[in-house]
Short mmCIF file of C-alpha atoms in Angstrom, two decimals:
data_model
loop_
_atom_site.label_atom_id
_atom_site.label_comp_id
_atom_site.label_asym_id
_atom_site.label_seq_id
_atom_site.Cartn_x
_atom_site.Cartn_y
_atom_site.Cartn_z
CA MET X 1 98.38 122.02 379.20
CA ALA X 2 98.08 125.74 380.43
CA ILE X 3 95.27 127.76 378.82
CA SER X 4 96.43 130.87 377.05
CA TRP X 5 93.86 133.65 377.13
CA ASN X 6 93.84 137.35 377.76
CA PHE X 7 90.97 138.21 379.67
CA ASN X 8 89.17 141.63 378.71
CA ALA X 9 87.17 143.10 381.59
CA ASN X 10 85.38 145.44 379.04
CA ASP X 11 83.55 142.19 377.74
CA TYR X 12 82.22 141.17 381.00
CA GLU X 13 78.79 142.32 382.07
CA GLU X 14 77.19 141.16 385.42
CA ASN X 15 74.30 138.95 385.03
CA THR X 16 71.48 140.95 386.77
CA GLY X 17 68.94 138.40 385.87
CA PHE X 18 66.61 138.36 382.79
CA LYS X 19 62.94 138.71 382.35
CA PRO X 20 60.86 135.76 381.17
CA ILE X 21 58.77 135.71 378.16
CA PRO X 22 55.63 137.61 378.95
CA ILE X 23 52.29 135.73 379.88
CA GLY X 24 50.06 135.50 376.86
CA GLU X 25 49.71 134.10 373.41
CA HIS X 26 52.92 133.80 371.14
CA ARG X 27 54.22 132.29 368.03
CA VAL X 28 56.67 129.69 368.60
CA ARG X 29 59.06 127.79 366.33
CA ILE X 30 60.37 124.30 367.17
CA ALA X 31 64.28 124.97 367.39
CA SER X 32 64.93 121.25 368.33
CA ALA X 33 62.94 117.91 369.08
CA GLU X 34 64.93 115.31 370.94
CA GLU X 35 63.62 111.78 371.80
CA THR X 36 64.96 110.95 375.18
CA THR X 37 63.75 109.13 378.24
CA SER X 38 62.21 110.88 381.36
CA SER X 39 63.57 110.13 384.95
CA GLY X 40 60.32 107.92 385.16
CA GLY X 41 61.76 105.67 382.51
CA ASN X 42 59.07 106.71 379.98
CA PRO X 43 60.30 107.56 376.45
CA MET X 44 59.79 111.50 376.17
CA ILE X 45 60.20 114.31 373.45
CA LYS X 46 61.97 117.20 374.73
CA LEU X 47 61.08 120.48 372.69
CA VAL X 48 63.36 123.74 372.57
CA LEU X 49 60.94 126.42 371.32
CA ASP X 50 62.14 129.76 370.05
CA VAL X 51 59.58 132.62 370.77
CA SER X 52 58.55 135.23 368.26
CA GLY X 53 60.72 138.40 368.82
CA TYR X 54 62.48 137.12 371.83
CA ASN X 55 66.12 135.77 372.29
CA SER X 56 65.00 133.20 374.90
CA THR X 57 63.74 129.73 374.40
CA ILE X 58 61.34 127.81 376.29
CA TRP X 59 61.55 123.94 377.23
CA HIS X 60 58.46 121.70 376.78
CA TYR X 61 58.30 118.06 377.52
CA VAL X 62 55.87 115.28 376.13
CA VAL X 63 56.09 112.10 378.13
CA PHE X 64 54.74 109.01 376.64
CA MET X 65 52.76 107.34 379.44
CA ALA X 66 51.21 103.74 378.85
CA ASP X 67 49.07 104.04 381.60
CA ASN X 68 47.59 107.43 380.43
CA GLN X 69 47.42 107.23 376.78
CA LYS X 70 44.63 109.69 376.45
CA LEU X 71 46.53 112.43 378.17
CA THR X 72 49.71 111.62 375.85
CA ASN X 73 47.58 111.54 372.61
CA GLN X 74 45.91 115.01 373.70
CA LYS X 75 49.30 116.49 374.20
CA LEU X 76 50.52 115.17 370.90
CA GLY X 77 47.38 116.03 369.07
CA GLU X 78 47.94 119.75 370.15
CA ILE X 79 51.31 119.89 368.84
CA PHE X 80 50.38 118.22 365.44
CA ASN X 81 47.39 120.98 365.26
CA SER X 82 49.31 123.96 366.22
CA PHE X 83 52.37 123.48 364.09
CA GLY X 84 50.59 121.74 361.11
CA ILE X 85 52.41 118.27 361.58
CA PRO X 86 50.61 115.59 360.13
CA GLN X 87 48.74 113.48 362.84
CA GLY X 88 50.82 110.45 363.92
CA ASN X 89 54.12 111.90 362.55
CA LEU X 90 56.52 110.95 365.19
CA ASN X 91 59.66 111.71 363.11
CA THR X 92 60.83 114.74 365.11
CA ALA X 93 63.51 115.64 362.95
CA SER X 94 60.75 116.83 360.53
CA TRP X 95 59.30 118.92 363.09
CA VAL X 96 62.05 121.32 363.55
CA GLY X 97 61.60 124.79 362.07
CA LYS X 98 57.91 124.37 362.39
CA VAL X 99 56.01 127.56 363.50
CA GLY X 100 52.92 127.27 365.58
CA ALA X 101 51.62 129.13 368.64
CA ALA X 102 51.30 128.75 372.50
CA LYS X 103 49.86 130.21 375.51
CA VAL X 104 52.78 131.08 377.89
CA LYS X 105 52.34 131.08 381.76
CA HIS X 106 54.62 131.79 384.51
CA GLU X 107 55.64 129.30 387.24
CA PRO X 108 57.99 129.70 390.03
CA TYR X 109 61.14 127.60 389.85
CA ASN X 110 64.25 127.60 392.31
CA GLY X 111 63.02 131.32 393.62
CA GLU X 112 62.76 132.48 390.19
CA THR X 113 59.80 133.23 387.64
CA SER X 114 60.08 130.91 384.48
CA ALA X 115 57.92 130.89 381.55
CA LYS X 116 56.09 127.67 380.65
CA ILE X 117 53.96 126.51 378.01
CA ALA X 118 50.34 126.49 379.30
CA TYR X 119 49.05 124.85 375.99
CA PHE X 120 49.34 124.97 372.35
CA ILE X 121 47.01 126.93 370.30
CA SER X 122 45.30 125.32 367.37
CA LYS X 123 45.96 126.71 363.72
CA ASP X 124 42.61 128.02 363.50
CA ARG X 125 42.90 130.53 366.20
CA GLN X 126 46.29 131.84 365.32
CA ASP X 127 45.15 134.21 362.87
CA LYS X 128 44.76 137.28 365.16
CA LEU X 129 48.60 136.51 366.31
CA PRO X 130 51.23 138.87 364.76
CA ALA X 131 53.45 137.07 362.26
CA TRP X 132 56.62 135.37 363.24
CA VAL X 133 59.50 138.01 364.12
CA GLU X 134 62.79 136.76 364.01
CA PRO X 135 64.75 137.71 367.34
CA SER X 136 66.86 140.95 366.55
CA ASN X 137 70.21 139.75 367.62
CA LYS X 138 69.55 135.81 367.38
CA ALA X 139 72.83 135.40 365.40
CA GLU X 140 74.83 137.08 368.27
CA VAL X 141 73.42 134.69 370.93
CA THR X 142 73.61 131.19 368.94
CA GLY X 143 77.00 130.65 370.94
CA GLN X 144 74.97 130.60 374.12
CA ALA X 145 72.77 128.00 375.42
CA SER X 146 69.61 128.45 372.94
CA GLY X 147 69.97 132.27 373.29
CA LEU X 148 69.63 132.18 377.02
CA PRO X 149 71.73 134.45 379.24
CA SER X 150 75.00 133.13 380.03
CA GLY X 151 74.76 131.25 383.04
CA PHE X 152 71.22 130.15 382.76
CA THR X 153 70.78 126.52 383.10
CA PRO X 154 67.43 124.88 381.69
CA VAL X 155 65.20 123.07 383.99
CA PRO X 156 66.18 119.23 383.94
CA ASP X 157 63.91 116.44 383.86
CA SER X 158 63.69 115.97 387.61
CA GLY X 159 60.95 113.42 387.87
CA ASN X 160 58.82 116.11 389.64
CA LEU X 161 57.24 116.82 386.34
CA PRO X 162 53.20 116.44 386.71
CA TRP X 163 52.93 113.75 384.01
CA ASN X 164 55.66 111.46 385.37
#
């Protein structure tokens, strides 16, 4: 079967890169929460987070480590507290759409700067942040990979995550 398509060069813009979410505190919303397995074989939750006022998303991973339950519980507790999720609620479908806050940091990845979650901000410290702002053209970018520029590939679970 041959593809029938009339390419319009006016619709093409060269991808000259993008700027990551700025360093600092931001309101974030859980766009998706997927239960999966890390490359190390541990159960894991992969969060995709929308960022208030931006059309980009940030991926965050929570790996369940039987040999370091304290760290796993700390990471879960931060999420429960930041997003107002009842402690112990692992029904990730109920997490989607919840708004919390996070401190964003920058890290190098494949020669580029990438925004990452440094930590989640507890509910009682979110008052000073501006209210959630829906990205201005979110509806226009929903066909792209979670609102990222076309051609951008999210960071896979490479097994090099610090908690694997």
